[in-house]
Amino acid sequence: MASQSHECVFVAFIFMLLLLFSATCKAQLSSSFYDTACPNALTTIRTSIRTAISRERRMAASLIRLHFHDCFVQGCDASILLNDSSTINSEMDAVGNRDSARGHNIVDAAKSEVEKICPGVVSCADILAVAARDASVAVGGPSWTVKLGRRDSTTANVDQANSDLPSFRASLGELISNFDRKGLSERDMVALSGSHSIGQAQCFTFRDRIYDNASDIDAGFASTRIRSCPTNTDGDANLAPLDLVTPNQFDNNYFKNLMRKKGLLQSDQVLFTGGSTDSIVSEYSRSPTTFSSDFASAMVKMGDIEPLTGTTGQIRRICSAVN
Ligand code: HEM
Ligand SMILES: *[C@@H]1O[C@H](CO)[C@@H](O)[C@H](O)[C@H]1NC(C)=O
Ligand SMILES: *[C@@H]1O[C@H](CO)[C@@H](O)[C@H](O)[C@H]1NC(C)=O
């Protein structure tokens, strides 16, 4: 009897140790992370981001996309912000980013404001996550509580950027598995694609679709887009709004467009062409509040992808270079 209860105490003790170990080992992000170390961090970032967006409204879109492209490559670790150097092959040279991803300078500027008040405390990865939220709010989109405590990488991975960032040519199946690999559901994927309610795309990303005469595109919409997107590669960089109705306002018109075959990219339209995501698209087109709350939770989930925490990584002094 006695030895049995000793055994029990021992087992309980080991169990507690394991719990303690797993708790310290897998540090969690928390919205109060900077409350004592840098209480004005969030307002400082917000001021900086609002100023940038009031100068150029498209920057809201660019910052949201930058956070997405950061999180899909070795987690949300600000790897996308690193310039080329002797040790870094910049992710900016990946196909989805080159001459396309924007907003690095805005994050750099927010970082230098934050460094003035709390040097060496707030990570670039967190600044980018907060910037994406502030950007959404600035253009009428949803708000959410940003979890904090991410640290910055000392590496970048251009090969992973090439393989893991989704292509505008992707089929629905490819999009689903691409997001599933990052722990995001079909519903998350559709909600997050609603970011295409704002921002611009270059002609080369939608040329095939508008010249295809396919049955999944509205003919009038195609001919309008053809006017500013010639077959000639000279027009490759010409811009068109991802949401033709309200390109500067974050709303659910993107989903209404898809139901009218007016998605700009193939990867947009495949979300509503008779597949498993049709019902989600029509739900979001009917209910802006459902879209809004699903988008917010999906952004939090995306921001949780493989963060560096605890003592891993570093707090960069400058976002474009490792310390
Ligand atoms: C589902 C797979 C996705 C694909 C294939 C895709 C593809 C693209 C492409 C090709 C562009 C235009 C880039 C250019 O022409 O330079 C773009 C723009 C954009 N994407 Fe996505 N995207 C996807 C999902 C997302 C997600 C999940 C987000 C954010 C959570 C997002 C946010 C944006 C924004 C805001 C823009 C406009 C950027 C600007 O104007 O600077 N996209 N996307
Ligand atoms: C699409 O239709 C237009 C006219 O409606 C025609 O000029 C063009 O050749 C067609 N393209 C294809 C790929 O069939
Ligand atoms: C990184 O590149 C940008 C754009 O070329 C430049 O403005 C910035 O100063 C660079 N950062 C560093 C640390 O050299």
Tab-separated table of C-alpha atoms and ligand atoms in Angstrom:
chain	number	residue	atom	x	y	z
A	1	MET	CA	0.000	0.000	0.000
A	2	ALA	CA	2.627	2.479	1.149
A	3	SER	CA	4.889	1.864	-1.803
A	4	GLN	CA	1.956	2.182	-4.172
A	5	SER	CA	1.085	5.670	-2.896
A	6	HIS	CA	4.760	6.668	-3.119
A	7	GLU	CA	4.686	5.572	-6.708
A	8	CYS	CA	1.634	7.714	-7.215
A	9	VAL	CA	3.283	10.786	-5.752
A	10	PHE	CA	6.318	10.124	-7.896
A	11	VAL	CA	4.252	9.788	-11.070
A	12	ALA	CA	2.375	12.977	-10.197
A	13	PHE	CA	5.681	14.747	-9.621
A	14	ILE	CA	7.063	13.675	-13.014
A	15	PHE	CA	3.795	14.731	-14.608
A	16	MET	CA	4.076	18.217	-13.077
A	17	LEU	CA	7.669	18.500	-14.277
A	18	LEU	CA	6.574	17.589	-17.793
A	19	LEU	CA	3.802	20.172	-17.672
A	20	LEU	CA	6.212	22.845	-16.481
A	21	PHE	CA	8.719	21.842	-19.147
A	22	SER	CA	6.206	21.933	-21.973
A	23	ALA	CA	4.920	25.314	-20.745
A	24	THR	CA	8.350	26.960	-20.771
A	25	CYS	CA	9.417	25.147	-23.901
A	26	LYS	CA	6.513	26.234	-26.064
A	27	ALA	CA	6.130	29.888	-25.127
A	28	GLN	CA	2.833	31.342	-26.242
A	29	LEU	CA	2.197	34.676	-27.873
A	30	SER	CA	0.228	37.091	-25.719
A	31	SER	CA	-1.470	40.406	-26.385
A	32	SER	CA	0.029	41.894	-23.203
A	33	PHE	CA	3.615	41.004	-24.106
A	34	TYR	CA	4.879	44.611	-24.235
A	35	ASP	CA	2.611	46.037	-21.519
A	36	THR	CA	5.479	46.601	-19.098
A	37	ALA	CA	8.523	46.530	-21.399
A	38	CYS	CA	7.143	49.048	-23.899
A	39	PRO	CA	3.655	50.287	-22.996
A	40	ASN	CA	3.519	52.790	-25.872
A	41	ALA	CA	4.640	50.362	-28.575
A	42	LEU	CA	1.203	49.812	-30.094
A	43	THR	CA	0.176	53.476	-30.255
A	44	THR	CA	3.549	54.375	-31.762
A	45	ILE	CA	3.150	51.734	-34.474
A	46	ARG	CA	-0.424	52.818	-35.147
A	47	THR	CA	0.543	56.462	-35.639
A	48	SER	CA	3.287	55.487	-38.038
A	49	ILE	CA	1.066	53.140	-40.069
A	50	ARG	CA	-1.863	55.573	-40.202
A	51	THR	CA	0.427	58.295	-41.508
A	52	ALA	CA	1.746	56.028	-44.249
A	53	ILE	CA	-1.761	54.974	-45.307
A	54	SER	CA	-3.041	58.545	-45.327
A	55	ARG	CA	-0.236	59.313	-47.802
A	56	GLU	CA	-0.993	56.293	-49.951
A	57	ARG	CA	-4.164	54.303	-49.364
A	58	ARG	CA	-2.888	51.247	-51.243
A	59	MET	CA	-0.229	50.815	-48.552
A	60	ALA	CA	-2.907	49.238	-46.336
A	61	ALA	CA	-3.200	46.398	-48.856
A	62	SER	CA	0.555	46.103	-49.267
A	63	LEU	CA	1.139	45.757	-45.508
A	64	ILE	CA	-1.516	43.072	-45.067
A	65	ARG	CA	0.029	41.107	-47.905
A	66	LEU	CA	3.530	41.560	-46.503
A	67	HIS	CA	2.458	39.979	-43.203
A	68	PHE	CA	0.896	37.055	-45.115
A	69	HIS	CA	4.051	36.523	-47.175
A	70	ASP	CA	6.126	36.692	-44.000
A	71	CYS	CA	4.041	34.101	-42.134
A	72	PHE	CA	3.979	31.569	-45.001
A	73	VAL	CA	7.781	31.360	-45.110
A	74	GLN	CA	9.446	29.908	-41.973
A	75	GLY	CA	6.629	31.390	-39.869
A	76	CYS	CA	5.905	34.976	-38.834
A	77	ASP	CA	9.515	35.923	-38.165
A	78	ALA	CA	10.081	39.028	-40.334
A	79	SER	CA	12.261	36.952	-42.671
A	80	ILE	CA	10.646	38.738	-45.629
A	81	LEU	CA	12.097	42.053	-44.439
A	82	LEU	CA	15.743	41.005	-44.776
A	83	ASN	CA	17.795	42.478	-47.613
A	84	ASP	CA	20.393	40.532	-49.532
A	85	SER	CA	23.713	40.301	-47.678
A	86	SER	CA	26.662	37.930	-47.369
A	87	THR	CA	24.526	35.549	-45.268
A	88	ILE	CA	21.026	36.307	-46.602
A	89	ASN	CA	19.381	35.426	-49.911
A	90	SER	CA	16.490	37.826	-49.709
A	91	GLU	CA	12.961	36.429	-49.988
A	92	MET	CA	12.214	39.544	-52.001
A	93	ASP	CA	13.774	37.732	-54.968
A	94	ALA	CA	11.122	34.985	-54.873
A	95	VAL	CA	8.584	34.993	-57.727
A	96	GLY	CA	5.643	36.077	-55.585
A	97	ASN	CA	7.601	38.974	-54.083
A	98	ARG	CA	9.933	40.387	-56.716
A	99	ASP	CA	8.688	43.739	-58.034
A	100	SER	CA	5.483	43.002	-56.192
A	101	ALA	CA	5.679	42.891	-52.370
A	102	ARG	CA	5.723	46.401	-50.934
A	103	GLY	CA	5.795	48.188	-47.620
A	104	HIS	CA	9.230	47.252	-46.241
A	105	ASN	CA	10.159	50.908	-45.890
A	106	ILE	CA	6.979	51.583	-43.920
A	107	VAL	CA	7.762	48.787	-41.455
A	108	ASP	CA	11.354	50.084	-41.208
A	109	ALA	CA	10.031	53.552	-40.387
A	110	ALA	CA	7.630	52.237	-37.723
A	111	LYS	CA	10.503	50.235	-36.249
A	112	SER	CA	12.738	53.274	-35.968
A	113	GLU	CA	9.984	55.185	-34.148
A	114	VAL	CA	9.592	52.273	-31.720
A	115	GLU	CA	13.377	52.037	-31.240
A	116	LYS	CA	13.362	55.666	-30.104
A	117	ILE	CA	11.085	54.883	-27.157
A	118	CYS	CA	12.194	51.303	-26.300
A	119	PRO	CA	15.424	50.279	-27.979
A	120	GLY	CA	15.901	46.559	-28.614
A	121	VAL	CA	12.535	45.471	-27.218
A	122	VAL	CA	9.924	45.167	-29.969
A	123	SER	CA	10.463	42.687	-32.805
A	124	CYS	CA	9.997	43.464	-36.487
A	125	ALA	CA	7.751	40.402	-36.783
A	126	ASP	CA	5.387	41.868	-34.167
A	127	ILE	CA	5.491	45.319	-35.778
A	128	LEU	CA	4.440	43.740	-39.075
A	129	ALA	CA	1.601	41.815	-37.409
A	130	VAL	CA	0.344	45.002	-35.713
A	131	ALA	CA	0.767	46.986	-38.943
A	132	ALA	CA	-1.477	44.497	-40.788
A	133	ARG	CA	-4.221	44.936	-38.173
A	134	ASP	CA	-3.885	48.748	-38.154
A	135	ALA	CA	-3.956	48.722	-41.953
A	136	SER	CA	-7.208	46.768	-42.021
A	137	VAL	CA	-8.814	49.184	-39.563
A	138	ALA	CA	-7.552	52.214	-41.512
A	139	VAL	CA	-9.462	51.164	-44.642
A	140	GLY	CA	-12.686	50.180	-42.889
A	141	GLY	CA	-11.828	46.525	-42.331
A	142	PRO	CA	-12.129	44.378	-39.229
A	143	SER	CA	-10.070	44.811	-36.085
A	144	TRP	CA	-8.667	42.095	-33.846
A	145	THR	CA	-6.384	41.750	-30.841
A	146	VAL	CA	-2.857	41.045	-32.052
A	147	LYS	CA	-0.929	38.424	-30.099
A	148	LEU	CA	2.664	39.478	-29.473
A	149	GLY	CA	6.036	38.086	-28.469
A	150	ARG	CA	7.326	36.906	-31.826
A	151	ARG	CA	11.061	37.238	-32.340
A	152	ASP	CA	12.960	37.941	-35.543
A	153	SER	CA	14.784	35.366	-37.630
A	154	THR	CA	18.472	35.459	-38.437
A	155	THR	CA	17.782	33.647	-41.699
A	156	ALA	CA	15.610	33.947	-44.784
A	157	ASN	CA	14.446	31.196	-47.129
A	158	VAL	CA	13.935	32.246	-50.728
A	159	ASP	CA	13.412	28.622	-51.851
A	160	GLN	CA	10.553	28.201	-49.412
A	161	ALA	CA	9.103	31.513	-50.563
A	162	ASN	CA	9.134	30.140	-54.107
A	163	SER	CA	7.488	26.873	-53.122
A	164	ASP	CA	5.042	27.945	-50.390
A	165	LEU	CA	3.570	31.260	-51.545
A	166	PRO	CA	0.454	30.445	-53.562
A	167	SER	CA	0.354	31.155	-57.292
A	168	PHE	CA	-2.319	33.183	-59.085
A	169	ARG	CA	-2.603	30.160	-61.391
A	170	ALA	CA	-3.403	27.780	-58.523
A	171	SER	CA	-6.395	25.459	-58.709
A	172	LEU	CA	-8.812	25.229	-55.783
A	173	GLY	CA	-7.214	21.949	-54.694
A	174	GLU	CA	-3.761	23.513	-54.711
A	175	LEU	CA	-4.941	26.496	-52.678
A	176	ILE	CA	-6.618	24.242	-50.125
A	177	SER	CA	-3.523	22.103	-49.630
A	178	ASN	CA	-1.221	25.123	-49.663
A	179	PHE	CA	-3.113	26.661	-46.726
A	180	ASP	CA	-3.669	23.311	-45.025
A	181	ARG	CA	0.124	22.880	-44.825
A	182	LYS	CA	0.172	26.037	-42.693
A	183	GLY	CA	-2.628	24.786	-40.454
A	184	LEU	CA	-5.302	26.934	-42.114
A	185	SER	CA	-8.693	25.512	-43.085
A	186	GLU	CA	-10.671	26.028	-46.304
A	187	ARG	CA	-12.791	28.536	-44.451
A	188	ASP	CA	-9.682	30.411	-43.259
A	189	MET	CA	-8.349	30.408	-46.817
A	190	VAL	CA	-11.551	31.859	-48.269
A	191	ALA	CA	-11.815	34.473	-45.503
A	192	LEU	CA	-8.168	35.516	-45.943
A	193	SER	CA	-8.601	35.756	-49.719
A	194	GLY	CA	-11.142	38.449	-48.882
A	195	SER	CA	-8.061	40.690	-48.466
A	196	HIS	CA	-8.368	41.017	-52.224
A	197	SER	CA	-11.159	43.423	-51.384
A	198	ILE	CA	-8.366	46.019	-51.477
A	199	GLY	CA	-5.159	46.535	-53.410
A	200	GLN	CA	-3.924	46.097	-56.939
A	201	ALA	CA	-2.591	43.383	-59.227
A	202	GLN	CA	-0.296	43.639	-62.215
A	203	CYS	CA	-1.480	42.774	-65.719
A	204	PHE	CA	0.758	39.682	-66.053
A	205	THR	CA	-1.062	38.081	-63.108
A	206	PHE	CA	-4.490	38.149	-64.786
A	207	ARG	CA	-3.725	38.414	-68.533
A	208	ASP	CA	-4.368	34.739	-69.304
A	209	ARG	CA	-7.709	34.903	-67.579
A	210	ILE	CA	-9.062	37.984	-69.354
A	211	TYR	CA	-8.020	36.836	-72.847
A	212	ASP	CA	-9.237	33.275	-72.369
A	213	ASN	CA	-12.910	33.784	-73.291
A	214	ALA	CA	-13.557	31.126	-70.660
A	215	SER	CA	-17.000	30.533	-69.226
A	216	ASP	CA	-15.894	31.464	-65.706
A	217	ILE	CA	-15.347	35.145	-66.541
A	218	ASP	CA	-17.905	37.860	-67.212
A	219	ALA	CA	-17.346	39.059	-70.802
A	220	GLY	CA	-17.936	42.722	-70.045
A	221	PHE	CA	-15.533	42.589	-67.127
A	222	ALA	CA	-12.892	40.887	-69.290
A	223	SER	CA	-13.131	43.513	-72.008
A	224	THR	CA	-12.844	46.339	-69.479
A	225	ARG	CA	-9.702	44.785	-68.042
A	226	ILE	CA	-8.270	44.115	-71.512
A	227	ARG	CA	-8.258	47.866	-72.147
A	228	SER	CA	-5.459	48.400	-69.658
A	229	CYS	CA	-3.749	45.028	-70.014
A	230	PRO	CA	-2.367	44.535	-73.540
A	231	THR	CA	-1.089	41.169	-74.780
A	232	ASN	CA	2.259	42.876	-75.294
A	233	THR	CA	4.620	42.322	-72.325
A	234	ASP	CA	5.235	46.095	-72.183
A	235	GLY	CA	2.021	46.248	-70.177
A	236	ASP	CA	3.072	43.574	-67.667
A	237	ALA	CA	3.164	45.941	-64.708
A	238	ASN	CA	-0.061	47.841	-65.478
A	239	LEU	CA	-2.248	47.790	-62.404
A	240	ALA	CA	-5.897	46.873	-61.931
A	241	PRO	CA	-7.888	46.789	-58.687
A	242	LEU	CA	-8.499	43.328	-57.231
A	243	ASP	CA	-12.019	44.497	-56.287
A	244	LEU	CA	-13.560	46.474	-59.131
A	245	VAL	CA	-16.398	47.845	-56.999
A	246	THR	CA	-14.734	49.321	-53.890
A	247	PRO	CA	-10.954	48.978	-54.398
A	248	ASN	CA	-10.018	51.206	-51.458
A	249	GLN	CA	-12.552	49.979	-48.942
A	250	PHE	CA	-12.158	46.711	-47.058
A	251	ASP	CA	-15.569	45.047	-47.403
A	252	ASN	CA	-17.274	41.900	-48.715
A	253	ASN	CA	-17.727	43.080	-52.323
A	254	TYR	CA	-14.899	40.751	-53.311
A	255	PHE	CA	-17.240	37.792	-52.694
A	256	LYS	CA	-20.105	39.391	-54.607
A	257	ASN	CA	-17.714	39.887	-57.524
A	258	LEU	CA	-16.804	36.187	-57.513
A	259	MET	CA	-20.491	35.244	-57.748
A	260	ARG	CA	-20.747	37.476	-60.856
A	261	LYS	CA	-17.622	35.898	-62.415
A	262	LYS	CA	-15.706	39.103	-61.847
A	263	GLY	CA	-12.802	37.773	-59.836
A	264	LEU	CA	-9.581	39.260	-61.202
A	265	LEU	CA	-7.172	36.389	-60.623
A	266	GLN	CA	-7.754	32.774	-61.508
A	267	SER	CA	-6.976	31.982	-57.849
A	268	ASP	CA	-9.854	34.283	-56.888
A	269	GLN	CA	-12.426	32.856	-59.270
A	270	VAL	CA	-11.667	29.198	-58.417
A	271	LEU	CA	-13.189	29.878	-54.994
A	272	PHE	CA	-16.575	30.070	-56.748
A	273	THR	CA	-16.688	27.691	-59.688
A	274	GLY	CA	-18.730	24.791	-58.409
A	275	GLY	CA	-16.272	23.526	-55.797
A	276	SER	CA	-16.348	22.997	-52.055
A	277	THR	CA	-15.829	26.689	-51.231
A	278	ASP	CA	-18.856	28.026	-53.183
A	279	SER	CA	-21.045	27.937	-50.086
A	280	ILE	CA	-18.491	29.903	-48.042
A	281	VAL	CA	-18.240	32.563	-50.756
A	282	SER	CA	-21.999	32.986	-50.914
A	283	GLU	CA	-22.221	33.083	-47.119
A	284	TYR	CA	-19.633	35.894	-46.968
A	285	SER	CA	-21.341	37.748	-49.807
A	286	ARG	CA	-24.589	37.741	-47.820
A	287	SER	CA	-23.143	38.436	-44.389
A	288	PRO	CA	-20.490	41.122	-43.961
A	289	THR	CA	-20.425	40.441	-40.210
A	290	THR	CA	-19.660	36.745	-40.646
A	291	PHE	CA	-16.905	37.628	-43.100
A	292	SER	CA	-15.554	40.239	-40.743
A	293	SER	CA	-15.349	37.984	-37.719
A	294	ASP	CA	-13.998	35.014	-39.707
A	295	PHE	CA	-11.376	37.242	-41.309
A	296	ALA	CA	-10.269	38.514	-37.907
A	297	SER	CA	-9.912	35.006	-36.456
A	298	ALA	CA	-8.111	33.778	-39.560
A	299	MET	CA	-5.627	36.652	-39.317
A	300	VAL	CA	-4.931	35.736	-35.683
A	301	LYS	CA	-4.451	32.106	-36.728
A	302	MET	CA	-2.144	33.115	-39.586
A	303	GLY	CA	-0.177	35.314	-37.185
A	304	ASP	CA	0.371	32.239	-35.024
A	305	ILE	CA	2.256	30.279	-37.684
A	306	GLU	CA	5.547	28.983	-36.251
A	307	PRO	CA	6.676	32.068	-34.335
A	308	LEU	CA	10.149	32.255	-32.820
A	309	THR	CA	9.670	32.822	-29.088
A	310	GLY	CA	11.597	32.819	-25.834
A	311	THR	CA	15.314	33.004	-26.557
A	312	THR	CA	15.206	31.821	-30.168
A	313	GLY	CA	15.970	34.327	-32.917
A	314	GLN	CA	16.660	37.940	-31.950
A	315	ILE	CA	15.147	41.408	-31.726
A	316	ARG	CA	16.579	43.111	-34.790
A	317	ARG	CA	17.732	46.690	-34.454
A	318	ILE	CA	16.964	47.356	-38.128
A	319	CYS	CA	14.295	45.259	-39.838
A	320	SER	CA	16.198	44.874	-43.109
A	321	ALA	CA	19.334	43.335	-41.567
A	322	VAL	CA	20.219	40.833	-38.838
A	323	ASN	CA	22.076	42.248	-35.823
B	1	HEM	C1	-5.182	32.369	-51.886
B	1	HEM	C2	-4.015	32.518	-52.457
B	1	HEM	C3	-3.511	33.857	-52.899
B	1	HEM	C4	-2.963	34.138	-54.101
B	1	HEM	C5	-2.720	33.162	-55.236
B	1	HEM	C6	-2.655	35.541	-54.109
B	1	HEM	C7	-2.065	36.217	-55.161
B	1	HEM	C8	-1.928	37.571	-55.254
B	1	HEM	C9	-1.425	38.275	-56.403
B	1	HEM	C10	-0.923	37.613	-57.689
B	1	HEM	C11	-1.490	39.594	-56.128
B	1	HEM	C12	-1.068	40.737	-57.061
B	1	HEM	C13	0.430	40.950	-56.915
B	1	HEM	C14	1.008	41.809	-58.023
B	1	HEM	O1	0.421	41.870	-59.093
B	1	HEM	O2	2.083	42.403	-57.795
B	1	HEM	C15	-2.023	39.745	-54.800
B	1	HEM	C16	-2.231	40.940	-54.166
B	1	HEM	C17	-2.668	41.046	-52.874
B	1	HEM	N1	-2.858	39.993	-51.996
B	1	HEM	FE1	-3.003	38.076	-52.463
B	1	HEM	N2	-3.021	36.089	-52.925
B	1	HEM	C18	-3.540	35.104	-52.146
B	1	HEM	C19	-3.961	35.215	-50.838
B	1	HEM	C20	-3.832	36.365	-50.098
B	1	HEM	C21	-3.956	36.434	-48.661
B	1	HEM	C22	-4.164	35.225	-47.758
B	1	HEM	C23	-3.782	37.750	-48.322
B	1	HEM	C24	-3.784	38.385	-46.958
B	1	HEM	C25	-4.186	37.809	-45.861
B	1	HEM	C26	-3.592	38.487	-49.545
B	1	HEM	C27	-3.461	39.842	-49.633
B	1	HEM	C28	-3.238	40.528	-50.807
B	1	HEM	C29	-3.354	41.960	-50.925
B	1	HEM	C30	-3.830	42.899	-49.835
B	1	HEM	C31	-2.962	42.292	-52.224
B	1	HEM	C32	-2.811	43.692	-52.827
B	1	HEM	C33	-1.397	44.175	-52.525
B	1	HEM	C34	-1.055	45.580	-53.015
B	1	HEM	O3	-1.869	46.264	-53.604
B	1	HEM	O4	0.110	45.948	-52.781
B	1	HEM	N3	-3.593	37.616	-50.597
B	1	HEM	N4	-2.277	38.488	-54.282
B	2	LIG	C1	-11.881	35.637	-77.655
B	2	LIG	O1	-12.889	36.401	-78.271
B	2	LIG	C2	-12.433	37.517	-79.013
B	2	LIG	C3	-13.612	38.291	-79.554
B	2	LIG	O2	-14.757	38.070	-78.807
B	2	LIG	C4	-11.517	37.051	-80.145
B	2	LIG	O3	-11.016	38.148	-80.834
B	2	LIG	C5	-10.373	36.221	-79.545
B	2	LIG	O4	-9.577	35.689	-80.579
B	2	LIG	C6	-10.899	35.101	-78.677
B	2	LIG	N1	-9.786	34.467	-77.979
B	2	LIG	C7	-9.693	33.146	-77.815
B	2	LIG	C8	-8.485	32.664	-77.050
B	2	LIG	O5	-10.506	32.375	-78.221
B	3	LIG	C1	17.731	47.466	-47.494
B	3	LIG	O1	17.309	47.842	-48.782
B	3	LIG	C2	16.541	49.038	-48.819
B	3	LIG	C3	16.071	49.239	-50.251
B	3	LIG	O2	17.090	49.058	-51.155
B	3	LIG	C4	17.372	50.189	-48.311
B	3	LIG	O3	16.616	51.382	-48.312
B	3	LIG	C5	17.832	49.868	-46.890
B	3	LIG	O4	18.654	50.888	-46.400
B	3	LIG	C6	18.573	48.541	-46.872
B	3	LIG	N1	18.939	48.203	-45.511
B	3	LIG	C7	20.190	48.043	-45.099
B	3	LIG	C8	20.406	47.665	-43.675
B	3	LIG	O5	21.162	48.181	-45.846
